[in-house]
Amino acid sequence: MVDSQYVLPNDIGIATLDCAEAFRLLSPEERLYAHYLSRACWYGGLVVLLQTSPESPAIYALISRLFRTQDPTDLGETAHALGLSDEEYQAFLVYAAAVYANMGNYKSFGDTKFVPNLPKEKLKQLVWKSQAFQDHPEEMEDLWGQCGDLMFSLEPTQKHLGLCGQGISTYFSSNCSMEDAKRAQDFLDSQNISAYNTRLFKKEVDGKVSYEVRLASVCSDDSQLDADLAAKMKCFPFGDCEFSMTLGDYAPLLQKVVENLQKAQQHAANATQAEMLTHYITSFTQGSIVAHKEGSRCWIQDKGPIVESYIGFIESYRDPYGSRGEFEGFVAIVNKAMSAKFARLVSAAERLLEELPWPRAFEKDAFLKPDFTSLDVLTFSGSGIPAGINIPNYDDIRQTDGFKNVSLGNVLSVAYSTKKEKLTFLAEEDKDLYIKWKGPSFEVQVGLHELLGHGSGKLFVQDDSGAFNFDREAVINPETGEQIRSWYRGGETWDSKFSSVASSYEECRAECVGLYLCLNKEVLGIFELEGEDAEDVIYINWLNMVRAGVLALEFYTPESGSWRQAHMQARFVILRVLLEAGGGLVSLRHTTGADGKPDAVVLLDRSKISTVGKPALERFLRKLQVLKSTADVAGGRALYETYSAVTDKEPERFLTLRHTVLLRKEARKLFVQANTRLEGDDVVLVQYESSAAGLIRSFRDRFPDDGEVLERHLMDLARADAHFWGK
Ligand code: ZN
């Protein structure tokens, strides 16, 4: 029996990343731009195989060949004839889907290895019996030889990513230790070279140590490089060793990235986008991070584009040293339908703000629309998909040019399961309604949260000249009935005053505004909801919030008594407030599941939402706003920390509940992404079913013309460096 930590469950959540509606509303030019950018992303995403483990490219090539020759259903029949059980074949499908979704055989979140959950001999038999093997026996045998053992082995040093002796990494040759990584960083810093797009290979000849720092680039010699970079392509003595700078890592893959960026450029929406792509093309051609920074500057200036994208060596989480970036590329589309509803919400804002439970004096003089875009992901290549992004990561650019913060709507909306059997902590009778209304209620909540939540409320300020932005005589604190006694002084901000609680407190305020205003008929009308539907959306929105409050416990660390996620802490606080309201509004029960293990159910009495829930929320929301407006840090902290506290007190026993939540936690989902295909001058979107087979089919169709060529490139690249990993 393999430790379940290293295998993926057969019923792992697999969700389609639906962007059909957003894509439908694109103009023909926007579609072409999105199409070629997506192509660039997908080709570049294959780089991640070479950045993960020595065997990843061969595993990828093996499964791609199997499924290119036989559809998952077809290969299933072969498996059946061989005597593989349905469970065993499903385990192989899940494994293959996960290799595609993580671009390698290590989980992108957590960095642990995963292995196929069926006997090696059975998988080998299946490979040998497959059509791909009948067609090309030597090549398939060779691929199996490259990865068959490593696919299954769980030697201690192979269980997770890490440096020499501790784990697996292909950012470094296997003889590199933390000391080598530090020395390389010192060298790179001394030459002002960024590590983002590099790998490090160490050689020892006759006791003399030399390192190769290899840059990711299409160019393999310095003849086409700009002068600054060309001057660095040489051998540098450094202490008692030497470093040589070389070019051309991942060259054939980056060549395809560049070709597609050039095609995308012809369909750019404006000059800034076109210039941005010029810099990226230079960056990937020459291996220049300086050019990538220039591209990132343009990207920040390109405000609110219809088609949004970013591409390159971006996140450094998976380099054991933390300075080398993993390739990723995404293309996302502004959800025009959702944006239109949000725009209607903005035009009704002045009226709706009056509904909020604080006096007019606590509201801004004029409503300022907060900067917020909700994007639907069309393409996200690399090892995994986040729910939101805040890039670029270059600190110097963040300081001088800023950054972008976007929410990835279609990722967020499926982040929690909508499969009935996986809907934890809900009563059976709530599940169908929850599944039906989860999407629409989420839309209402997000719109209210972002626009009227973060967009509402005033801070009382005395500026450096001593002037107040409020009437000290007239404004009365509704909590105390007295005049305002505290405020922000020049230079003080919400974040600087409330520091460690500021972000979660503010998320809580925004979530409360959403819950409170979703009760409003006009708001529901804006989202085209009436009658019983509107009532159902209110119920599901509130139910979802109290369930989220339970799920939030996953993000609490009892050892340090701290919360690791601002939004989830906020939802826990709201659950506490609604439990405290009493009157049978919310009830939380510890139960025992059908499997005999601890379970829990959270119930919401819909008839009490307006009679008990609304007044309780009103009181709490007013407190949050008044303490915020008046810069009352002591009062604000005391309130927020009281509700954030996780104890094992009866009747809720939250610490015990936390164990139940961890026990019933769902494995991270795999996303099935669409393909775009050129048909004449038009681009069509091809979506796939949300299953392991669907995910496999999406990858089978991803490189329709050159799948085999790419696999050969990958194998050549892996083979050329195999000796660095003792093969
Ligand atoms: Zn927020």
XYZ file of C-alpha atoms and ligand atoms in Angstrom:
728
model
C 0.000 0.000 0.000
C 1.404 3.370 -1.011
C 1.126 6.180 1.531
C -1.986 8.084 0.456
C -0.038 11.324 0.618
C 1.724 10.290 -2.601
C -1.233 9.152 -4.655
C -4.192 11.139 -5.917
C -7.689 9.888 -5.105
C -9.695 8.432 -7.979
C -12.513 10.861 -7.216
C -10.280 13.949 -7.183
C -12.217 17.105 -8.100
C -11.779 17.992 -11.758
C -13.423 21.179 -12.984
C -13.818 22.802 -16.368
C -12.510 26.324 -16.478
C -15.454 27.788 -18.327
C -14.776 30.939 -20.324
C -17.272 30.420 -23.158
C -19.386 33.492 -22.319
C -16.389 35.833 -22.039
C -14.870 34.411 -25.230
C -18.133 34.763 -27.168
C -18.158 38.503 -26.537
C -14.654 39.088 -27.965
C -14.212 40.820 -31.315
C -12.501 38.835 -34.117
C -9.239 40.749 -33.550
C -9.371 40.149 -29.811
C -9.910 36.445 -30.465
C -6.870 36.239 -32.708
C -4.776 38.089 -30.141
C -5.985 35.727 -27.409
C -5.385 32.704 -29.634
C -1.752 33.438 -30.481
C -0.943 34.471 -26.922
C -2.457 31.184 -25.748
C -0.275 29.274 -28.191
C 2.787 31.076 -26.830
C 1.745 30.167 -23.282
C 1.184 26.495 -24.036
C 4.526 26.031 -25.786
C 6.329 27.839 -22.982
C 4.471 25.828 -20.352
C 6.330 22.704 -21.507
C 9.499 24.273 -20.054
C 8.116 23.406 -16.615
C 8.653 19.697 -17.346
C 12.371 20.465 -17.573
C 12.196 22.570 -14.407
C 10.614 19.854 -12.255
C 12.237 16.413 -12.302
C 14.615 14.495 -14.590
C 11.864 12.017 -15.493
C 9.015 14.509 -16.129
C 9.708 14.998 -19.869
C 9.696 11.225 -20.483
C 6.492 10.716 -18.477
C 4.858 13.497 -20.466
C 6.016 11.991 -23.767
C 4.903 8.502 -22.750
C 1.361 9.438 -21.774
C 0.995 11.848 -24.686
C 1.891 9.055 -27.122
C -0.501 6.638 -25.496
C -3.431 9.025 -25.726
C -2.598 10.485 -29.116
C -2.946 7.015 -30.600
C -5.895 5.879 -28.492
C -8.685 7.868 -26.878
C -9.003 7.301 -23.100
C -12.132 5.189 -23.734
C -10.299 3.102 -26.306
C -7.254 2.515 -24.130
C -9.694 1.631 -21.353
C -10.895 -1.305 -23.406
C -7.322 -2.474 -23.863
C -6.851 -2.162 -20.095
C -10.038 -4.106 -19.458
C -8.964 -6.919 -21.773
C -5.682 -7.121 -19.838
C -7.533 -7.608 -16.585
C -6.977 -4.149 -15.091
C -9.882 -3.249 -12.819
C -11.923 -0.116 -13.483
C -10.329 1.433 -10.385
C -6.830 0.702 -11.652
C -7.479 2.227 -15.052
C -9.181 5.251 -13.477
C -6.102 5.641 -11.246
C -3.945 5.798 -14.361
C -6.232 8.400 -15.976
C -6.080 10.523 -12.815
C -2.292 10.183 -12.773
C -1.964 11.245 -16.415
C -4.370 14.170 -15.922
C -2.395 15.308 -12.880
C 0.930 15.125 -14.752
C -0.583 17.466 -17.360
C -2.169 19.775 -14.793
C 1.049 20.044 -12.740
C 3.391 19.824 -15.761
C 5.364 17.066 -14.103
C 5.097 14.430 -11.392
C 5.351 16.751 -8.369
C 2.352 18.660 -6.984
C 2.575 22.365 -7.728
C 1.122 23.134 -4.302
C 3.210 21.394 -1.672
C 5.937 20.094 -3.996
C 5.423 16.430 -3.095
C 5.777 13.629 -5.605
C 2.715 11.707 -6.736
C 2.839 8.200 -8.169
C 0.315 6.106 -10.137
C -2.060 4.253 -7.818
C -1.821 0.884 -9.587
C 0.872 -1.811 -9.715
C 3.842 -0.959 -11.929
C 3.638 -4.317 -13.721
C 0.043 -3.641 -14.743
C 0.874 -0.233 -16.150
C 3.814 -1.733 -18.008
C 1.541 -4.407 -19.499
C -0.875 -1.711 -20.598
C 1.902 0.274 -22.278
C 3.139 -2.849 -24.050
C -0.375 -3.696 -25.258
C -1.193 -0.147 -26.392
C -1.560 0.931 -30.020
C 1.288 3.424 -29.512
C 3.568 0.503 -28.647
C 2.360 -1.561 -31.629
C 3.234 1.392 -33.883
C 6.648 2.241 -32.390
C 7.860 -0.497 -30.041
C 11.490 0.675 -29.690
C 10.590 4.268 -28.922
C 7.964 3.300 -26.363
C 10.326 0.841 -24.721
C 12.947 3.561 -24.564
C 10.494 6.019 -22.965
C 9.480 3.425 -20.399
C 13.155 2.798 -19.689
C 13.629 6.524 -19.014
C 10.752 6.918 -16.598
C 9.134 3.595 -15.625
C 11.031 3.124 -12.358
C 11.194 6.790 -11.397
C 7.464 7.174 -11.939
C 6.821 4.765 -9.058
C 9.816 5.121 -6.769
C 9.426 6.880 -3.443
C 13.006 6.948 -2.191
C 13.249 9.426 0.698
C 15.133 11.976 -1.422
C 12.600 11.692 -4.231
C 9.493 12.405 -2.191
C 9.682 16.151 -2.638
C 11.531 18.906 -4.410
C 14.792 20.042 -2.847
C 18.541 20.334 -3.222
C 21.192 17.601 -3.210
C 20.574 14.942 -0.598
C 17.223 16.405 0.402
C 15.082 16.300 -2.662
C 14.822 16.553 -6.418
C 15.428 19.665 -8.435
C 16.313 20.259 -12.037
C 17.072 23.917 -11.438
C 20.397 22.542 -10.146
C 22.555 19.586 -11.122
C 22.170 16.915 -8.468
C 25.608 17.635 -6.950
C 24.601 21.180 -5.924
C 24.048 21.878 -2.235
C 22.644 24.949 -0.498
C 26.238 26.199 -0.279
C 26.597 26.028 -4.066
C 23.280 27.823 -4.488
C 24.450 30.619 -2.162
C 27.795 30.927 -3.935
C 25.995 31.171 -7.275
C 23.703 33.870 -5.916
C 26.732 35.846 -4.707
C 28.272 35.536 -8.140
C 25.060 36.573 -9.935
C 24.629 39.545 -7.589
C 28.240 40.601 -8.169
C 27.567 40.727 -11.916
C 24.082 42.165 -11.558
C 22.553 39.168 -13.327
C 19.049 38.040 -12.404
C 18.568 34.367 -11.518
C 14.947 34.280 -12.727
C 15.587 32.561 -16.067
C 18.637 30.490 -15.140
C 19.682 27.014 -14.056
C 22.936 26.012 -12.367
C 25.145 23.071 -13.324
C 28.229 22.182 -11.286
C 31.287 20.350 -12.642
C 34.300 19.104 -10.775
C 37.415 18.200 -12.713
C 40.632 17.295 -10.825
C 39.339 19.009 -7.714
C 38.630 22.242 -9.604
C 35.033 23.401 -9.307
C 33.318 25.217 -12.137
C 29.697 26.216 -12.579
C 27.628 26.792 -15.663
C 24.875 29.400 -15.368
C 22.576 28.670 -18.267
C 20.157 31.335 -19.469
C 16.834 30.460 -21.038
C 16.994 31.824 -24.585
C 16.403 31.064 -28.222
C 19.909 32.344 -29.122
C 22.704 29.908 -28.557
C 25.554 32.359 -29.188
C 26.085 36.000 -28.275
C 26.120 37.414 -31.830
C 22.520 38.668 -31.567
C 22.716 39.883 -27.990
C 22.620 43.486 -26.895
C 26.055 44.742 -25.868
C 25.502 44.670 -22.077
C 24.360 41.083 -22.095
C 26.952 39.966 -24.662
C 29.713 41.272 -22.381
C 28.502 38.875 -19.681
C 28.600 35.747 -21.818
C 32.011 34.517 -20.714
C 33.877 32.721 -17.995
C 34.375 34.584 -14.699
C 36.873 33.569 -12.027
C 35.090 33.826 -8.669
C 36.981 32.941 -5.485
C 38.572 29.526 -5.981
C 36.115 28.469 -8.644
C 34.777 29.806 -11.892
C 31.411 30.583 -13.426
C 30.682 30.398 -17.113
C 27.596 32.001 -18.548
C 25.915 30.125 -21.373
C 22.807 30.572 -23.521
C 20.153 28.470 -25.149
C 18.327 26.665 -22.348
C 14.929 25.408 -23.631
C 15.741 27.012 -27.031
C 13.374 25.006 -29.271
C 10.411 25.638 -26.931
C 11.145 29.338 -26.547
C 11.463 29.571 -30.336
C 7.797 28.563 -30.570
C 6.891 31.074 -27.848
C 8.556 33.862 -29.808
C 6.908 32.885 -33.113
C 3.476 33.064 -31.528
C 4.148 36.328 -29.716
C 5.105 37.784 -33.104
C 1.795 36.628 -34.566
C -0.126 37.968 -31.562
C 1.567 41.329 -32.008
C -0.243 41.839 -35.323
C -3.539 41.769 -33.428
C -2.601 43.891 -30.408
C -5.286 46.337 -29.271
C -2.930 49.287 -28.820
C 0.668 50.463 -29.129
C 1.452 49.677 -25.479
C 0.481 46.031 -25.959
C 2.555 45.796 -29.127
C 5.567 47.338 -27.391
C 5.116 44.984 -24.457
C 5.325 42.007 -26.814
C 8.442 43.420 -28.496
C 10.176 43.402 -25.113
C 9.016 39.883 -24.307
C 10.234 38.667 -27.698
C 13.638 40.235 -26.974
C 13.618 38.736 -23.506
C 12.998 35.158 -24.666
C 15.263 35.494 -27.690
C 18.271 36.859 -25.799
C 17.625 35.517 -22.322
C 17.283 39.085 -21.053
C 15.481 39.808 -17.781
C 16.137 43.519 -18.372
C 13.899 43.250 -21.452
C 11.302 41.324 -19.458
C 11.212 44.145 -16.925
C 10.632 46.629 -19.763
C 7.763 44.439 -20.980
C 6.355 44.343 -17.457
C 6.412 48.153 -17.345
C 4.298 48.302 -20.498
C 2.020 45.656 -19.023
C 1.312 47.819 -15.976
C 0.598 50.809 -18.220
C -1.867 48.791 -20.295
C -4.804 49.506 -18.013
C -8.029 47.520 -18.177
C -7.394 45.638 -21.448
C -10.095 43.294 -22.775
C -7.527 40.513 -23.192
C -5.040 40.386 -20.335
C -1.873 38.288 -20.304
C 1.503 37.798 -18.711
C 4.246 35.389 -19.671
C 7.735 34.432 -18.561
C 9.805 33.049 -15.706
C 7.658 34.400 -12.896
C 7.183 32.635 -9.550
C 10.172 31.363 -7.600
C 8.338 29.115 -5.080
C 9.663 25.887 -6.557
C 13.355 26.739 -6.749
C 14.696 25.280 -3.483
C 16.825 28.409 -3.195
C 13.899 30.679 -4.106
C 15.337 32.865 -6.834
C 14.741 30.986 -10.097
C 11.358 31.528 -11.754
C 9.107 28.825 -13.094
C 7.716 29.427 -16.554
C 4.066 30.438 -16.653
C 1.830 32.177 -19.103
C -1.778 33.189 -18.911
C -4.410 34.755 -21.106
C -7.571 36.008 -19.460
C -10.599 37.858 -20.718
C -12.612 40.580 -19.095
C -16.006 39.117 -18.400
C -18.062 41.727 -20.271
C -21.418 40.339 -19.129
C -20.343 40.458 -15.496
C -18.727 43.857 -16.014
C -22.039 45.217 -17.379
C -23.868 44.153 -14.206
C -21.108 45.668 -12.113
C -21.449 48.916 -14.078
C -25.188 49.029 -13.269
C -24.318 48.464 -9.633
C -21.896 51.399 -9.787
C -24.559 53.690 -11.269
C -26.921 52.747 -8.441
C -24.153 53.166 -5.863
C -25.182 56.538 -4.460
C -28.668 55.252 -3.634
C -27.433 51.919 -2.317
C -24.826 53.485 -0.044
C -27.663 55.204 1.817
C -28.947 51.767 2.766
C -25.785 50.975 4.698
C -26.165 51.143 8.488
C -24.161 54.254 9.241
C -24.956 57.981 9.181
C -24.378 59.933 5.956
C -21.408 61.706 7.554
C -19.559 58.361 7.677
C -19.808 58.013 3.901
C -17.451 59.562 1.332
C -18.530 62.876 -0.177
C -18.497 61.304 -3.640
C -18.423 57.601 -4.529
C -15.051 56.549 -5.936
C -15.192 53.387 -8.000
C -12.495 51.061 -6.722
C -10.063 49.593 -9.244
C -11.320 46.109 -9.843
C -11.376 43.740 -12.788
C -12.764 40.285 -12.864
C -11.183 38.166 -15.540
C -12.025 34.733 -16.830
C -8.997 32.588 -17.541
C -8.809 31.253 -21.085
C -5.314 29.792 -20.753
C -3.039 29.262 -17.783
C 0.063 27.258 -18.571
C 2.655 26.112 -16.073
C 2.299 24.035 -12.942
C -0.948 25.358 -11.461
C -3.563 28.101 -11.449
C -3.958 30.687 -8.690
C -7.316 32.387 -7.938
C -5.859 35.853 -8.106
C -2.657 37.477 -9.203
C -0.576 40.351 -8.028
C 2.411 40.824 -10.323
C 5.106 41.649 -11.456
C 7.370 40.228 -8.770
C 10.292 42.555 -9.593
C 10.584 44.733 -6.478
C 12.158 47.668 -8.306
C 9.226 47.830 -10.743
C 6.629 47.449 -7.991
C 8.175 50.451 -6.246
C 8.398 52.747 -9.258
C 5.738 51.570 -11.720
C 3.299 49.649 -9.522
C 1.598 46.321 -10.139
C -1.716 44.824 -11.165
C -4.173 43.039 -8.938
C -6.758 40.908 -10.682
C -9.277 38.383 -9.565
C -9.654 35.296 -11.758
C -13.423 34.886 -11.670
C -13.862 31.489 -13.285
C -11.098 29.989 -11.130
C -12.619 31.373 -7.942
C -16.107 30.233 -8.775
C -15.093 26.570 -9.011
C -12.469 26.643 -6.264
C -14.943 24.982 -3.945
C -16.625 21.817 -5.018
C -20.068 21.753 -6.532
C -20.189 17.965 -6.653
C -22.942 16.835 -4.346
C -21.046 14.063 -2.581
C -18.189 16.473 -1.900
C -20.286 19.257 -0.407
C -19.083 19.006 3.149
C -20.876 20.387 6.224
C -24.219 21.033 4.483
C -27.492 19.294 5.241
C -28.613 16.861 2.527
C -31.736 18.941 1.814
C -29.654 22.091 1.141
C -27.312 20.574 -1.418
C -29.400 20.771 -4.599
C -30.345 24.370 -3.982
C -26.727 25.184 -3.141
C -25.503 23.702 -6.428
C -28.222 25.518 -8.383
C -27.607 28.998 -6.932
C -23.945 28.971 -5.956
C -22.835 30.703 -9.183
C -25.433 33.517 -9.266
C -25.136 34.202 -5.531
C -21.359 34.320 -5.846
C -21.699 36.933 -8.600
C -23.922 39.138 -6.428
C -21.606 38.787 -3.444
C -18.421 39.539 -5.432
C -19.945 42.621 -7.050
C -21.199 44.022 -3.759
C -18.006 43.086 -1.915
C -15.653 44.737 -4.392
C -17.659 47.806 -5.379
C -19.829 48.816 -2.434
C -17.835 46.938 0.212
C -14.311 48.165 -0.448
C -15.734 51.278 -2.077
C -17.793 52.494 0.893
C -17.102 54.400 4.102
C -15.111 57.473 4.978
C -11.991 57.912 7.103
C -11.989 60.974 9.360
C -8.744 62.857 8.728
C -6.974 65.923 10.009
C -4.417 66.946 7.410
C -0.976 68.450 7.990
C -2.383 71.984 7.902
C -4.724 71.056 10.753
C -7.890 71.035 8.650
C -10.546 68.358 9.247
C -12.459 66.550 6.496
C -15.535 66.314 8.758
C -17.578 68.683 10.880
C -16.269 68.277 14.421
C -19.279 70.023 15.909
C -22.014 68.207 14.055
C -20.891 64.608 13.470
C -22.053 62.217 16.158
C -20.686 58.744 16.768
C -23.787 56.514 16.583
C -22.200 53.993 18.969
C -21.551 56.455 21.791
C -23.901 59.324 20.993
C -20.934 61.656 21.400
C -18.829 63.837 19.118
C -15.883 62.291 17.235
C -12.860 61.942 19.539
C -10.288 60.214 17.317
C -9.224 60.426 13.676
C -6.320 59.877 11.272
C -3.600 62.507 11.274
C -1.630 63.552 8.184
C 0.393 60.623 6.873
C -1.539 57.998 8.820
C -3.444 55.451 6.781
C -5.822 52.584 7.483
C -3.026 50.049 6.903
C -0.461 51.892 8.981
C -2.879 52.345 11.916
C -4.543 48.916 11.946
C -1.441 47.062 10.615
C -1.752 43.322 11.262
C -5.560 43.233 11.432
C -6.124 45.784 8.662
C -6.500 43.483 5.676
C -8.734 40.845 7.260
C -10.849 43.484 9.050
C -11.398 45.253 5.740
C -12.263 41.992 3.966
C -14.743 41.308 6.744
C -16.333 44.731 6.310
C -16.642 44.142 2.549
C -18.128 40.653 3.039
C -20.650 42.060 5.544
C -21.678 44.764 3.069
C -22.286 42.006 0.498
C -24.451 39.947 2.850
C -26.330 43.029 3.995
C -27.015 44.584 0.595
C -27.911 41.289 -1.116
C -31.167 41.592 0.867
C -32.004 44.688 -1.180
C -34.608 44.274 -3.967
C -32.944 46.823 -6.262
C -29.616 44.984 -6.034
C -31.243 41.671 -6.869
C -33.017 43.362 -9.791
C -29.677 44.557 -11.173
C -28.608 40.912 -11.250
C -31.915 40.008 -12.940
C -33.240 38.085 -9.945
C -36.866 38.283 -8.835
C -39.440 36.497 -6.716
C -38.541 33.041 -5.468
C -35.226 33.039 -7.336
C -34.197 36.185 -5.482
C -35.144 34.591 -2.159
C -33.118 31.484 -3.008
C -30.066 33.555 -3.920
C -30.235 35.379 -0.596
C -30.467 32.087 1.267
C -27.586 30.461 -0.620
C -25.390 33.532 -0.281
C -25.842 33.508 3.493
C -25.539 29.730 3.710
C -22.349 29.836 1.686
C -20.924 32.415 4.074
C -21.558 30.346 7.199
C -20.170 27.246 5.490
C -17.088 29.232 4.461
C -16.756 30.213 8.118
C -16.441 26.523 8.978
C -14.066 25.734 6.087
C -11.968 28.718 7.186
C -10.646 26.738 10.152
C -8.238 25.039 7.749
C -6.382 28.357 7.598
C -5.967 28.747 11.348
C -2.748 27.639 13.067
C -3.436 26.737 16.714
C 0.282 26.569 17.637
C 0.754 30.273 16.904
C -2.886 31.268 17.363
C -2.776 32.983 13.980
C -4.748 33.077 10.757
C -3.008 32.528 7.426
C -5.649 33.903 5.073
C -7.390 37.271 5.397
C -10.653 36.385 3.611
C -11.087 33.102 5.449
C -10.514 34.737 8.832
C -13.157 37.317 7.864
C -15.685 34.558 7.106
C -15.010 32.851 10.416
C -15.663 36.164 12.180
C -18.987 36.493 10.352
C -19.961 32.933 11.306
C -19.291 33.840 14.948
C -21.386 37.003 14.698
C -24.318 35.104 13.193
C -24.054 32.294 15.749
C -24.028 34.893 18.507
C -27.187 36.454 17.087
C -29.012 33.401 18.465
C -32.715 32.978 17.790
C -32.036 29.736 15.924
C -30.584 31.596 12.908
C -27.455 29.438 12.567
C -26.790 26.109 14.205
C -23.637 24.085 14.131
C -23.687 20.375 14.950
C -20.872 17.910 15.488
C -21.931 14.621 13.928
C -20.507 11.280 12.838
C -20.233 10.623 9.114
C -21.293 7.460 7.271
C -17.622 6.425 7.439
C -17.737 6.508 11.246
C -15.404 9.511 11.399
C -16.226 12.922 12.899
C -18.305 15.198 10.717
C -20.315 18.409 11.131
C -23.368 20.159 9.710
C -24.098 23.856 9.554
C -27.716 24.950 9.256
C -29.279 28.303 8.495
C -32.948 29.039 9.167
C -33.995 31.064 6.113
C -37.053 32.477 7.845
C -34.775 34.172 10.403
C -32.487 35.956 7.931
C -34.494 39.169 7.891
C -35.705 39.046 11.506
C -32.547 37.904 13.323
C -29.704 37.949 10.796
C -30.190 41.383 9.338
C -30.324 43.303 12.644
C -27.280 41.395 13.984
C -25.284 42.112 10.859
C -26.429 45.729 10.933
C -25.078 46.231 14.460
C -21.787 44.525 13.672
C -21.251 46.317 10.361
C -21.925 49.697 11.991
C -19.330 48.943 14.672
C -16.758 47.936 12.063
C -17.325 51.130 10.095
C -17.392 53.513 13.059
C -14.173 52.093 14.518
C -12.576 52.294 11.096
C -13.751 55.854 10.373
C -12.580 57.114 13.740
C -9.143 55.420 13.668
C -10.062 53.668 16.922
C -7.326 51.032 16.779
C -7.772 49.776 20.338
C -11.537 49.331 19.919
C -11.216 47.861 16.438
C -8.549 45.329 17.397
C -10.412 44.271 20.513
C -13.603 43.666 18.541
C -11.944 41.847 15.665
C -9.641 39.708 17.766
C -12.486 38.631 20.038
C -14.441 37.251 17.093
C -11.308 35.742 15.480
C -10.436 33.688 18.550
C -10.613 29.929 18.032
C -11.277 27.993 21.235
C -12.724 24.640 22.198
C -15.519 26.160 24.273
C -18.947 24.516 24.192
C -21.140 24.348 22.264
C -19.185 25.093 19.063
C -15.835 23.501 20.020
C -14.025 25.173 17.133
C -10.657 23.509 17.760
C -12.313 20.102 17.519
C -14.216 21.283 14.481
C -10.895 22.288 12.906
C -9.740 18.653 13.053
C -12.937 17.608 11.315
C -12.408 20.257 8.637
C -8.835 19.048 8.034
C -10.032 15.437 7.942
C -12.664 16.236 5.317
C -10.530 18.657 3.320
C -10.771 18.135 -0.391
C -7.679 17.375 -2.503
C -6.747 20.318 -4.672
C -8.752 20.412 -7.880
C -7.457 19.867 -11.379
C -8.691 22.283 -14.026
C -9.653 21.298 -17.555
C -8.820 24.145 -19.912
C -10.166 24.938 -23.344
C -8.264 25.035 -26.628
C -8.581 27.719 -29.276
C -8.481 26.685 -32.918
C -8.135 28.727 -36.090
C -10.942 28.142 -38.588
C -10.328 30.341 -41.596
C -10.030 33.846 -40.171
C -12.055 32.979 -37.121
C -11.001 31.478 -33.832
C -13.221 28.891 -32.181
C -13.191 27.773 -28.599
C -13.165 24.053 -27.841
C -14.135 23.071 -24.308
C -13.914 19.637 -22.691
C -15.849 17.705 -20.079
C -14.758 17.974 -16.470
C -13.166 14.572 -15.976
C -9.705 13.038 -16.105
C -10.473 11.873 -19.644
C -11.602 15.396 -20.585
C -8.373 16.876 -19.267
C -6.333 14.275 -21.186
C -8.269 15.012 -24.400
C -7.627 18.743 -24.008
C -3.880 18.040 -23.971
C -4.140 15.564 -26.847
C -5.621 18.396 -28.961
C -3.271 21.088 -27.690
C -0.452 20.563 -30.176
C -2.301 19.069 -33.151
C 0.449 19.670 -35.710
C 3.661 19.240 -33.805
C 2.993 17.140 -30.710
C 5.536 14.533 -31.728
C 8.194 17.091 -32.682
C 7.795 18.788 -29.308
C 8.140 15.511 -27.435
C 11.345 14.800 -29.351
C 12.675 18.252 -28.435
C 11.810 17.646 -24.804
C 13.533 14.261 -24.781
C 16.627 15.687 -26.494
C 16.825 18.501 -23.949
C 16.370 16.066 -21.053
C 18.929 13.605 -22.465
C 21.555 16.285 -23.032
C 21.577 17.033 -19.294
C 20.824 13.537 -17.991
C 24.407 13.051 -16.724
C 23.885 15.979 -14.309
C 21.306 13.829 -12.528
C 23.441 10.684 -12.516
C 21.872 9.005 -15.505
Zn -11.919 42.102 -0.799
